[in-house]
Short mmCIF file of C-alpha atoms and ligand atoms in Angstrom, two decimals:
data_model
loop_
_atom_site.label_atom_id
_atom_site.label_comp_id
_atom_site.label_asym_id
_atom_site.label_seq_id
_atom_site.Cartn_x
_atom_site.Cartn_y
_atom_site.Cartn_z
CA MET A 4 1.92 -146.18 -75.72
CA SER A 5 2.51 -143.10 -77.41
CA ARG A 6 4.28 -139.58 -75.40
CA HIS A 7 2.14 -137.42 -73.16
CA GLU A 8 0.92 -134.53 -74.60
CA PRO A 9 -0.92 -131.52 -73.47
CA PHE A 10 -4.49 -130.70 -75.09
CA ASP A 11 -3.31 -128.77 -77.51
CA PHE A 12 -5.66 -128.82 -80.62
CA ARG A 13 -8.02 -125.51 -82.50
CA SER A 14 -9.78 -127.29 -84.06
CA PRO A 15 -11.80 -130.67 -84.65
CA GLU A 16 -9.41 -131.66 -87.73
CA ASP A 17 -6.30 -131.17 -85.37
CA LEU A 18 -7.94 -133.04 -83.17
CA LEU A 19 -9.08 -136.02 -85.20
CA ALA A 20 -5.53 -135.94 -86.82
CA LYS A 21 -3.70 -136.54 -83.81
CA ALA A 22 -6.35 -140.01 -82.92
CA SER A 23 -5.79 -141.08 -86.53
CA ASP A 24 -2.21 -140.33 -85.79
CA LEU A 25 -2.54 -142.64 -82.79
CA GLY A 26 -4.80 -145.35 -84.45
CA ILE A 27 -7.58 -144.37 -82.39
CA GLU A 28 -10.99 -144.26 -84.33
CA LEU A 29 -12.35 -141.25 -82.12
CA PRO A 30 -16.22 -140.74 -82.75
CA PHE A 31 -17.33 -137.53 -83.75
CA GLN A 32 -19.88 -135.72 -85.10
CA THR A 33 -21.09 -132.26 -85.60
CA ASP A 34 -24.65 -133.40 -84.81
CA LEU A 35 -25.42 -132.84 -81.27
CA SER A 36 -28.48 -133.72 -81.17
CA PRO A 37 -28.35 -136.72 -79.53
CA LEU A 38 -27.03 -135.34 -76.12
CA LEU A 39 -30.28 -133.67 -75.98
CA GLU A 40 -33.08 -136.57 -75.94
CA GLU A 41 -34.73 -137.83 -74.03
CA ILE A 42 -34.35 -140.93 -71.78
CA THR A 43 -36.83 -142.89 -69.01
CA LEU A 44 -35.28 -143.79 -65.76
CA GLY A 45 -36.88 -145.34 -63.31
CA TRP A 46 -40.32 -144.37 -63.91
CA LYS A 47 -39.02 -140.51 -64.55
CA LYS A 48 -38.66 -138.98 -68.08
CA ILE A 49 -35.88 -136.94 -68.34
CA GLY A 50 -34.63 -134.03 -71.10
CA ASN A 51 -30.99 -135.14 -71.55
CA ARG A 52 -28.27 -136.96 -71.49
CA LEU A 53 -25.87 -135.27 -69.75
CA ALA A 54 -24.39 -136.43 -66.61
CA VAL A 55 -22.62 -134.90 -63.64
CA GLN A 56 -20.55 -137.30 -62.71
CA PRO A 57 -19.38 -137.59 -58.85
CA MET A 58 -17.22 -135.43 -57.47
CA GLU A 59 -16.41 -134.84 -53.73
CA GLY A 60 -15.98 -131.28 -52.60
CA TYR A 61 -14.54 -132.63 -49.34
CA ASP A 62 -16.94 -129.71 -47.29
CA ALA A 63 -19.44 -131.41 -45.49
CA ASN A 64 -20.00 -130.39 -41.94
CA PRO A 65 -18.46 -132.41 -39.02
CA ASP A 66 -21.69 -134.48 -38.69
CA GLY A 67 -21.62 -135.57 -42.23
CA SER A 68 -24.69 -133.09 -42.99
CA PRO A 69 -24.12 -130.30 -46.51
CA SER A 70 -22.39 -127.34 -45.97
CA ASP A 71 -23.44 -123.95 -47.98
CA LEU A 72 -20.51 -124.67 -50.16
CA THR A 73 -22.60 -128.37 -50.81
CA PHE A 74 -25.82 -126.51 -51.67
CA ARG A 75 -23.74 -124.07 -53.73
CA ARG A 76 -22.45 -126.49 -55.68
CA TYR A 77 -25.19 -128.74 -56.47
CA LYS A 78 -27.57 -125.84 -57.04
CA ARG A 79 -25.05 -125.16 -59.70
CA PHE A 80 -24.72 -128.10 -61.56
CA ALA A 81 -28.44 -128.14 -61.30
CA SER A 82 -29.11 -124.79 -63.11
CA GLY A 83 -26.54 -125.91 -65.75
CA GLY A 84 -28.93 -128.22 -66.91
CA SER A 85 -27.36 -131.34 -66.72
CA ALA A 86 -30.46 -134.21 -66.40
CA LEU A 87 -28.45 -136.92 -64.28
CA LEU A 88 -26.64 -135.45 -61.13
CA TRP A 89 -24.99 -137.93 -59.60
CA PHE A 90 -24.04 -136.96 -56.01
CA GLU A 91 -20.77 -137.85 -54.72
CA ALA A 92 -19.37 -139.93 -52.24
CA THR A 93 -20.93 -140.10 -49.11
CA SER A 94 -19.86 -142.47 -46.18
CA VAL A 95 -22.38 -145.23 -44.47
CA VAL A 96 -20.07 -145.56 -41.58
CA PRO A 97 -18.76 -143.23 -39.91
CA GLU A 98 -15.49 -144.82 -39.82
CA GLY A 99 -15.26 -145.00 -43.32
CA ARG A 100 -15.16 -141.58 -44.27
CA SER A 101 -12.55 -140.58 -46.71
CA ASN A 102 -11.99 -137.12 -44.56
CA PRO A 103 -13.39 -135.60 -41.96
CA ARG A 104 -15.53 -133.53 -44.45
CA GLN A 105 -16.86 -136.40 -46.37
CA LEU A 106 -20.79 -136.54 -46.68
CA TRP A 107 -21.87 -139.18 -44.42
CA LEU A 108 -25.78 -140.04 -44.07
CA HIS A 109 -27.48 -141.15 -40.71
CA GLU A 110 -30.41 -140.75 -38.91
CA GLN A 111 -29.44 -137.31 -37.65
CA SER A 112 -27.89 -135.68 -41.00
CA VAL A 113 -30.99 -137.51 -43.21
CA ASP A 114 -32.77 -133.85 -42.67
CA SER A 115 -30.51 -131.99 -44.60
CA PHE A 116 -29.84 -133.74 -46.89
CA LYS A 117 -33.47 -133.74 -47.84
CA ARG A 118 -33.11 -130.33 -48.46
CA LEU A 119 -30.22 -130.28 -50.34
CA VAL A 120 -32.21 -132.72 -52.62
CA ALA A 121 -35.32 -130.24 -52.63
CA GLU A 122 -33.46 -127.05 -52.92
CA THR A 123 -31.67 -128.97 -55.84
CA ARG A 124 -34.33 -130.08 -57.71
CA MET A 125 -36.29 -126.53 -57.27
CA GLU A 126 -32.87 -124.74 -58.53
CA ALA A 127 -33.16 -127.05 -61.94
CA ASN A 128 -36.82 -126.32 -62.52
CA GLN A 129 -36.40 -122.30 -62.00
CA SER A 130 -33.07 -122.03 -64.21
CA ILE A 131 -34.56 -124.45 -66.73
CA GLY A 132 -38.51 -124.83 -66.68
CA ALA A 133 -41.39 -126.11 -64.57
CA ASP A 134 -41.14 -129.60 -66.36
CA HIS A 135 -37.14 -129.86 -66.43
CA ASP A 136 -36.74 -133.36 -63.88
CA ILE A 137 -33.49 -133.93 -62.85
CA TYR A 138 -32.50 -137.67 -61.87
CA CYS A 139 -30.62 -137.73 -58.56
CA VAL A 140 -28.39 -140.92 -57.70
CA LEU A 141 -26.90 -140.67 -54.06
CA GLN A 142 -23.18 -143.19 -54.19
CA LEU A 143 -22.80 -144.57 -51.11
CA THR A 144 -19.68 -145.49 -50.25
CA HIS A 145 -16.69 -146.89 -47.51
CA SER A 146 -13.41 -145.55 -48.41
CA GLY A 147 -11.70 -148.66 -47.16
CA ARG A 148 -7.57 -148.09 -47.10
CA TYR A 149 -8.37 -144.61 -47.98
CA SER A 150 -10.75 -143.87 -44.84
CA LYS A 151 -9.03 -140.84 -43.16
CA PRO A 152 -12.31 -140.15 -40.59
CA GLU A 153 -10.06 -137.74 -38.53
CA GLY A 154 -7.83 -136.61 -40.50
CA LYS A 155 -5.01 -139.08 -40.54
CA LEU A 156 -5.17 -142.48 -42.16
CA GLN A 157 -7.06 -145.11 -40.66
CA PRO A 158 -7.19 -148.11 -43.16
CA HIS A 159 -9.75 -150.98 -43.89
CA VAL A 160 -8.46 -153.06 -45.99
CA ALA A 161 -10.21 -155.92 -48.05
CA VAL A 162 -7.53 -157.29 -49.22
CA TYR A 163 -3.54 -157.37 -49.17
CA ASN A 164 -2.22 -155.84 -52.22
CA PRO A 165 1.84 -155.70 -53.09
CA PHE A 166 0.89 -152.83 -55.77
CA LEU A 167 -0.54 -150.91 -52.67
CA ASP A 168 0.87 -152.04 -49.32
CA GLU A 169 4.45 -152.32 -48.58
CA LYS A 170 4.01 -155.94 -46.64
CA ARG A 171 1.46 -158.08 -45.50
CA GLU A 172 1.65 -157.88 -41.59
CA ASN A 173 -0.15 -155.64 -39.35
CA LEU A 174 -2.89 -154.42 -42.06
CA HIS A 175 -5.92 -154.13 -40.71
CA ILE A 176 -8.31 -156.98 -42.71
CA LEU A 177 -11.82 -156.27 -42.59
CA SER A 178 -13.38 -159.16 -41.14
CA ASP A 179 -15.73 -161.17 -42.66
CA LYS A 180 -18.09 -160.51 -39.84
CA LYS A 181 -17.47 -156.36 -40.41
CA LEU A 182 -18.71 -157.19 -43.73
CA ASP A 183 -21.59 -158.30 -43.16
CA ARG A 184 -22.49 -156.01 -40.88
CA LEU A 185 -20.93 -153.08 -43.88
CA GLN A 186 -23.64 -154.67 -46.09
CA GLU A 187 -26.67 -153.85 -43.53
CA ASN A 188 -25.31 -150.44 -43.59
CA PHE A 189 -25.69 -149.96 -46.92
CA VAL A 190 -28.99 -150.89 -46.93
CA ASP A 191 -29.85 -148.64 -44.20
CA ALA A 192 -28.40 -145.95 -45.69
CA ALA A 193 -30.32 -146.42 -49.08
CA LEU A 194 -33.60 -146.18 -46.98
CA LEU A 195 -32.42 -142.83 -45.57
CA ALA A 196 -31.78 -142.10 -48.77
CA TYR A 197 -34.74 -142.91 -50.38
CA GLN A 198 -36.60 -140.70 -47.14
CA ALA A 199 -34.41 -138.11 -48.50
CA GLY A 200 -36.02 -137.66 -52.16
CA PHE A 201 -33.02 -139.55 -54.24
CA ASP A 202 -34.34 -141.34 -57.42
CA ALA A 203 -31.25 -143.58 -56.45
CA VAL A 204 -28.53 -144.80 -54.66
CA ASP A 205 -25.24 -145.79 -56.31
CA ILE A 206 -22.75 -148.82 -54.59
CA LYS A 207 -20.09 -147.32 -55.07
CA ALA A 208 -17.70 -150.33 -56.66
CA CYS A 209 -14.42 -148.23 -57.96
CA HIS A 210 -11.40 -146.23 -57.52
CA GLY A 211 -10.10 -148.95 -54.83
CA TYR A 212 -12.36 -148.66 -52.17
CA VAL A 213 -13.63 -151.38 -50.28
CA ILE A 214 -15.78 -152.83 -53.07
CA ASN A 215 -13.79 -152.68 -55.50
CA GLU A 216 -11.31 -154.44 -53.59
CA LEU A 217 -13.36 -156.93 -52.69
CA LEU A 218 -14.13 -157.66 -56.72
CA ALA A 219 -10.58 -158.60 -57.08
CA ALA A 220 -10.27 -160.11 -53.68
CA PHE A 221 -8.34 -163.07 -55.45
CA ASP A 222 -5.95 -163.30 -52.55
CA ARG A 223 -8.36 -163.37 -49.36
CA GLN A 224 -8.06 -166.21 -47.23
CA ASN A 225 -10.68 -168.14 -45.81
CA SER A 226 -13.29 -165.70 -46.37
CA LYS A 227 -16.84 -165.95 -47.98
CA TYR A 228 -15.74 -162.64 -49.70
CA GLY A 229 -12.42 -163.93 -51.64
CA GLY A 230 -11.28 -166.19 -54.05
CA PHE A 231 -13.90 -167.21 -56.73
CA PHE A 232 -16.08 -165.01 -58.44
CA ASN A 233 -18.94 -165.77 -56.52
CA ASN A 234 -17.57 -164.96 -53.19
CA ARG A 235 -15.62 -161.77 -54.68
CA ALA A 236 -19.17 -160.48 -55.97
CA ARG A 237 -21.07 -161.18 -53.05
CA PHE A 238 -20.88 -158.14 -51.64
CA LEU A 239 -22.07 -155.96 -54.10
CA THR A 240 -24.84 -158.23 -55.04
CA ASN A 241 -26.01 -159.17 -51.59
CA VAL A 242 -26.12 -154.97 -51.42
CA VAL A 243 -28.14 -154.64 -54.39
CA LYS A 244 -30.56 -157.45 -53.30
CA ASN A 245 -31.60 -156.78 -50.11
CA ILE A 246 -31.97 -152.68 -51.19
CA ARG A 247 -33.91 -154.35 -53.78
CA GLN A 248 -36.25 -156.05 -51.00
CA GLU A 249 -35.61 -153.77 -48.36
CA VAL A 250 -36.42 -150.24 -50.36
CA SER A 251 -38.11 -151.49 -53.35
CA GLN A 252 -38.83 -147.94 -54.47
CA ILE A 253 -35.40 -146.89 -54.92
CA GLY A 254 -33.49 -147.21 -58.21
CA ILE A 255 -30.43 -148.77 -57.97
CA ALA A 256 -27.13 -148.06 -59.55
CA VAL A 257 -23.65 -149.26 -59.43
CA ARG A 258 -20.39 -146.83 -60.34
CA MET A 259 -18.17 -149.77 -61.39
CA ASN A 260 -14.19 -150.21 -62.20
CA ALA A 261 -14.14 -152.08 -65.54
CA TYR A 262 -10.46 -152.27 -65.04
CA ASP A 263 -8.44 -151.80 -62.07
CA GLY A 264 -4.64 -151.38 -64.12
CA ILE A 265 -3.37 -153.42 -61.97
CA PRO A 266 -2.17 -157.07 -63.08
CA PHE A 267 -4.06 -160.67 -62.12
CA PRO A 268 -4.51 -161.29 -59.01
CA TYR A 269 -4.15 -157.89 -57.42
CA GLY A 270 -6.62 -156.23 -59.95
CA PHE A 271 -9.94 -156.27 -61.46
CA GLY A 272 -10.60 -156.33 -65.13
CA SER A 273 -7.13 -158.00 -65.78
CA SER A 274 -5.98 -160.49 -68.17
CA ARG A 275 -5.03 -163.38 -66.16
CA ASP A 276 -2.38 -164.56 -69.08
CA GLU A 277 -1.07 -161.25 -70.37
CA SER A 278 -0.90 -158.56 -66.85
CA GLU A 279 -1.04 -155.80 -69.79
CA LYS A 280 -4.28 -156.62 -71.03
CA ILE A 281 -7.86 -156.17 -70.30
CA ASP A 282 -10.25 -158.68 -69.86
CA LEU A 283 -13.77 -157.85 -69.53
CA THR A 284 -14.92 -161.69 -68.54
CA GLU A 285 -15.27 -160.97 -65.11
CA PRO A 286 -16.51 -157.31 -65.37
CA LYS A 287 -19.68 -158.30 -67.66
CA GLN A 288 -20.29 -161.70 -65.01
CA VAL A 289 -20.62 -158.95 -62.13
CA VAL A 290 -22.95 -156.81 -64.34
CA SER A 291 -24.99 -159.17 -65.60
CA ARG A 292 -25.93 -160.57 -61.70
CA LEU A 293 -26.45 -156.96 -61.01
CA ILE A 294 -28.98 -156.44 -63.43
CA GLU A 295 -30.45 -160.04 -62.10
CA GLU A 296 -30.39 -158.48 -58.89
CA GLY A 297 -32.61 -155.12 -59.85
CA CYS A 298 -29.57 -152.95 -60.67
CA SER A 299 -30.80 -150.82 -63.55
CA LEU A 300 -28.01 -147.79 -64.40
CA LEU A 301 -24.16 -148.51 -64.32
CA ASN A 302 -21.80 -145.87 -64.72
CA ILE A 303 -18.23 -147.75 -65.93
CA THR A 304 -15.14 -145.99 -64.85
CA ALA A 305 -11.63 -147.22 -64.33
CA GLY A 306 -8.28 -147.18 -62.57
CA ILE A 307 -7.48 -145.56 -59.26
CA PRO A 308 -6.54 -142.43 -58.70
CA TYR A 309 -3.85 -143.01 -55.48
CA LEU A 310 -1.58 -145.67 -57.97
CA PHE A 311 -2.66 -144.48 -62.21
CA PRO A 312 -4.96 -141.38 -61.67
CA HIS A 313 -4.37 -141.21 -65.85
CA LEU A 314 -6.50 -144.21 -66.39
CA GLY A 315 -9.76 -142.88 -65.19
CA ARG A 316 -9.25 -138.94 -65.66
CA PRO A 317 -6.78 -138.16 -68.46
CA PHE A 318 -5.18 -134.82 -67.69
CA ASP A 319 -2.83 -132.84 -68.89
CA ARG A 320 -0.54 -131.80 -65.94
CA PRO A 321 0.08 -134.25 -63.35
CA LEU A 322 -0.23 -133.61 -59.75
CA PRO A 323 3.17 -131.94 -58.07
CA GLY A 324 5.45 -134.27 -57.99
CA ASP A 325 3.59 -136.95 -59.65
CA PRO A 326 4.95 -138.66 -62.64
CA ILE A 327 3.84 -137.78 -66.55
CA PRO A 328 1.84 -140.75 -67.71
CA PRO A 329 3.12 -143.12 -69.87
CA GLU A 330 0.37 -142.43 -72.74
CA HIS A 331 -1.32 -139.92 -74.36
CA PRO A 332 -4.09 -138.76 -72.85
CA LEU A 333 -6.46 -139.82 -75.99
CA GLU A 334 -5.38 -143.57 -75.30
CA GLY A 335 -6.56 -142.92 -72.36
CA ILE A 336 -9.78 -142.05 -73.45
CA SER A 337 -9.91 -144.28 -75.99
CA ARG A 338 -10.10 -147.16 -73.35
CA LEU A 339 -12.86 -145.66 -70.86
CA LEU A 340 -14.60 -145.49 -74.19
CA SER A 341 -14.49 -149.10 -75.72
CA ILE A 342 -14.26 -150.27 -72.24
CA THR A 343 -18.09 -148.76 -71.92
CA ALA A 344 -19.09 -149.10 -75.30
CA ASP A 345 -18.12 -153.22 -75.35
CA LEU A 346 -20.53 -153.44 -72.06
CA GLN A 347 -23.34 -151.26 -73.36
CA LYS A 348 -23.16 -153.51 -76.80
CA GLU A 349 -23.46 -156.76 -73.97
CA PHE A 350 -26.22 -154.99 -71.97
CA PRO A 351 -28.48 -152.76 -74.06
CA GLU A 352 -30.99 -152.96 -71.56
CA ILE A 353 -29.00 -150.65 -69.11
CA PRO A 354 -28.00 -147.36 -69.60
CA ILE A 355 -24.58 -146.72 -68.87
CA VAL A 356 -22.85 -143.10 -67.85
CA GLY A 357 -19.73 -142.87 -70.05
CA THR A 358 -16.39 -141.48 -68.01
CA GLY A 359 -13.33 -139.69 -68.94
CA TYR A 360 -14.86 -136.51 -71.33
CA SER A 361 -13.31 -133.48 -69.33
CA TRP A 362 -10.13 -133.59 -70.88
CA LEU A 363 -11.69 -133.08 -74.35
CA ARG A 364 -12.75 -129.64 -73.41
CA HIS A 365 -15.43 -128.10 -75.52
CA PHE A 366 -15.10 -131.07 -78.21
CA SER A 367 -16.18 -133.19 -75.79
CA PRO A 368 -20.12 -132.72 -76.93
CA GLN A 369 -19.12 -133.44 -80.52
CA VAL A 370 -17.32 -136.89 -79.22
CA GLY A 371 -20.35 -137.82 -76.43
CA ALA A 372 -22.95 -137.08 -79.48
CA ALA A 373 -21.22 -139.80 -81.64
CA VAL A 374 -21.15 -141.94 -78.72
CA LEU A 375 -24.87 -141.69 -78.12
CA LYS A 376 -25.20 -142.07 -80.96
CA ASN A 377 -23.62 -145.27 -81.81
CA LYS A 378 -25.21 -146.82 -78.69
CA LYS A 379 -22.13 -146.83 -76.86
CA ALA A 380 -23.49 -145.20 -73.34
CA ALA A 381 -26.50 -143.56 -72.64
CA PHE A 382 -25.17 -140.61 -71.09
CA ILE A 383 -21.99 -138.70 -71.20
CA GLY A 384 -20.62 -137.86 -67.65
CA LEU A 385 -18.73 -134.82 -67.04
CA GLY A 386 -16.76 -134.84 -63.67
CA ARG A 387 -13.80 -132.24 -63.75
CA SER A 388 -15.90 -130.26 -66.27
CA ALA A 389 -18.75 -129.75 -64.42
CA PHE A 390 -16.72 -127.96 -61.55
CA ALA A 391 -15.26 -125.62 -64.12
CA TYR A 392 -17.94 -124.66 -66.28
CA PRO A 393 -21.81 -126.36 -65.07
CA GLU A 394 -23.49 -124.62 -67.44
CA ALA A 395 -21.95 -126.21 -70.09
CA PRO A 396 -25.42 -128.20 -70.88
CA LEU A 397 -27.35 -125.04 -70.54
CA ASP A 398 -25.04 -123.32 -73.53
CA LEU A 399 -25.59 -126.18 -75.37
CA MET A 400 -29.13 -126.25 -75.50
CA GLU A 401 -29.18 -122.26 -75.97
CA LYS A 402 -26.06 -122.20 -78.31
CA GLY A 403 -25.58 -125.43 -79.81
CA LYS A 404 -21.87 -125.32 -78.74
CA MET A 405 -19.11 -124.77 -75.13
CA ASN A 406 -17.59 -121.48 -74.72
CA PRO A 407 -13.69 -122.55 -75.05
CA LYS A 408 -12.99 -120.10 -72.36
CA LYS A 409 -14.85 -121.85 -69.83
CA VAL A 410 -13.89 -125.24 -69.93
CA CYS A 411 -11.99 -127.50 -67.87
CA ILE A 412 -8.19 -127.36 -68.46
CA SER A 413 -7.42 -130.60 -66.48
CA CYS A 414 -4.72 -129.00 -64.53
CA SER A 415 -5.62 -131.42 -61.17
CA ARG A 416 -5.77 -128.68 -59.25
CA CYS A 417 -9.29 -129.59 -57.75
CA THR A 418 -7.46 -133.38 -57.01
CA GLU A 419 -4.70 -131.38 -55.40
CA MET A 420 -6.91 -129.57 -52.98
CA MET A 421 -8.58 -132.35 -51.88
CA ARG A 422 -4.86 -134.10 -51.26
CA LEU A 423 -3.76 -130.80 -49.30
CA GLY A 424 -6.82 -131.76 -47.13
CA GLY A 425 -8.91 -128.66 -48.50
CA THR A 426 -12.44 -128.31 -50.42
CA ALA A 427 -12.27 -129.04 -53.81
CA GLY A 428 -13.49 -127.41 -56.48
CA CYS A 429 -12.19 -125.67 -59.87
CA VAL A 430 -9.19 -123.09 -58.87
CA MET A 431 -8.98 -121.68 -62.67
CA ARG A 432 -12.82 -121.46 -63.32
CA ASP A 433 -14.70 -120.92 -59.70
CA LYS A 434 -11.67 -118.05 -58.78
CA GLU A 435 -13.63 -116.28 -56.02
CA ILE A 436 -13.98 -119.29 -53.89
CA TYR A 437 -11.62 -122.18 -54.99
CA GLY A 438 -9.11 -119.73 -56.03
CA GLU A 439 -8.16 -118.14 -52.54
CA GLN A 440 -9.11 -121.43 -51.00
CA TYR A 441 -5.92 -122.79 -53.48
CA LYS A 442 -3.59 -120.16 -52.19
CA LYS A 443 -4.55 -120.48 -48.49
CA LEU A 444 -3.94 -124.22 -48.91
CA LEU A 445 -0.89 -124.07 -50.42
CA ARG A 446 0.72 -120.85 -47.77
CA GLU A 447 -0.44 -123.36 -45.19
CA ARG A 448 1.76 -126.48 -46.84
CA ASN A 449 4.98 -124.30 -47.03
CA LYS A 450 4.65 -123.47 -43.50
CA GLN A 451 4.88 -127.22 -42.69
C1 FMN B 29 -11.84 -133.49 -56.98
C2 FMN B 29 -12.46 -134.65 -57.61
C3 FMN B 29 -13.80 -135.53 -56.59
C4 FMN B 29 -14.08 -137.00 -57.32
N1 FMN B 29 -15.17 -137.20 -56.20
C5 FMN B 29 -15.42 -138.56 -57.12
C6 FMN B 29 -16.53 -139.66 -56.17
O1 FMN B 29 -16.57 -138.99 -54.92
N2 FMN B 29 -17.05 -140.47 -56.72
C7 FMN B 29 -16.76 -141.08 -58.00
O2 FMN B 29 -16.93 -141.98 -57.93
N3 FMN B 29 -15.45 -140.25 -58.50
C8 FMN B 29 -15.12 -139.20 -57.71
N4 FMN B 29 -14.23 -138.42 -58.88
C9 FMN B 29 -13.82 -138.90 -60.26
C10 FMN B 29 -14.61 -138.05 -61.28
O3 FMN B 29 -16.16 -138.98 -60.85
C11 FMN B 29 -14.75 -138.71 -62.90
O4 FMN B 29 -14.58 -140.16 -62.74
C12 FMN B 29 -13.29 -138.71 -62.72
O5 FMN B 29 -13.08 -136.94 -63.12
C13 FMN B 29 -12.99 -138.78 -64.88
O6 FMN B 29 -13.95 -137.79 -64.60
P1 FMN B 29 -13.78 -136.41 -65.93
O7 FMN B 29 -12.87 -136.65 -66.46
O8 FMN B 29 -15.19 -135.92 -66.56
O9 FMN B 29 -13.16 -135.69 -65.16
C14 FMN B 29 -13.71 -137.54 -58.02
C15 FMN B 29 -12.77 -136.74 -59.18
C16 FMN B 29 -12.18 -135.44 -58.24
C17 FMN B 29 -11.12 -134.74 -59.34
#
């Protein structure tokens, strides 16, 4: 591992020279046409390979329905030209909300979600063209050990984890019965998502939330959801199977951590023999099972943001108080690219969305194009970049490049806002709204 450094590259040559110094073969090409190639998802043909990653804005109404700010966010994404919109983490039960302003899909909020999808699609058509279809995926979740439905932590833990828990005693471990019921909640929410007009639902299995925890529940004792592989994968595969049976018209996607960054037996995707190493044997087994059960779209990510945020979202500036990561951001990006490439190579039949491109700023299209060309992923997903510069795809279509003055600078302020309990957005590039909110949050914190 090499020293962490902020982004400081004037030219592609500078970037590639750094990669080469680090011993990284960074995919890179100037022909950006792969980004704008069509692809068919389900029955829908969409016009490009650019995906907006799921990004919580923490701005839902108290009843879980999208607020004006939520509408604004998705309309900006839609008018920006990305053909795949992966709507943010949306809770399937009230007690599993990550905060009192997380989206929550239920019988009473479904109509507002329906309006959100319709207006988002309309915006895409108005901005890009009547024939520009977008594919809308809704991420369904339970926030597990990070649940804060009323603003303070009310954890629902799948398994004791010494990297996350001080002690085993007094943990609120979800019972098998609760997990059985929770599976039904996911299926119910998938039906509502279908009614709301989403093309697909994502069963969120990443970033340390419940289903991700279950995949690594080696130490969950006397449970049909712990121990052996089949038990650990049971929840996720059951949900996919049951949605396929009961909501047959909706597409099924999974966003999965292929690597948690925690040693075996407490993390998923880690080598059993060498704790520092990645072992994709089990993630591949999961993907194989998911495809069998009817999953048709994957989004690959890594790390637990509360523990090692650099694994999933390489950045320049850590959150205030957090340590500087022990590696260069390009090493993190390279890890994400290679995990995704390995899975895409093994499973060419399923399109995979790649993660972790925002740190590359205006060079992300060149890296993404080479990744697509070499079939190392089927979509390039942009998270923080989409907050900062939602119209980047449109600029790529019209001008053939991204504007360096508009890109995400990976300053982590969007995450900081979220951790301060506020709404999340781009403080630097969407100043009018989020610059002001950020200042207000800091003032409130300083008063405490
Ligand atoms: C403010 C914020 C909110 C996020 N919300 C979600 C979410 O709802 N679901 C999810 O799977 N990942 C979420 N992520 C992670 C992103 O989807 C993405 O994986 C990460 O930012 C790395 O991609 P990037 O380098 O393009 O930003 C969030 C990240 C941030 C910074």
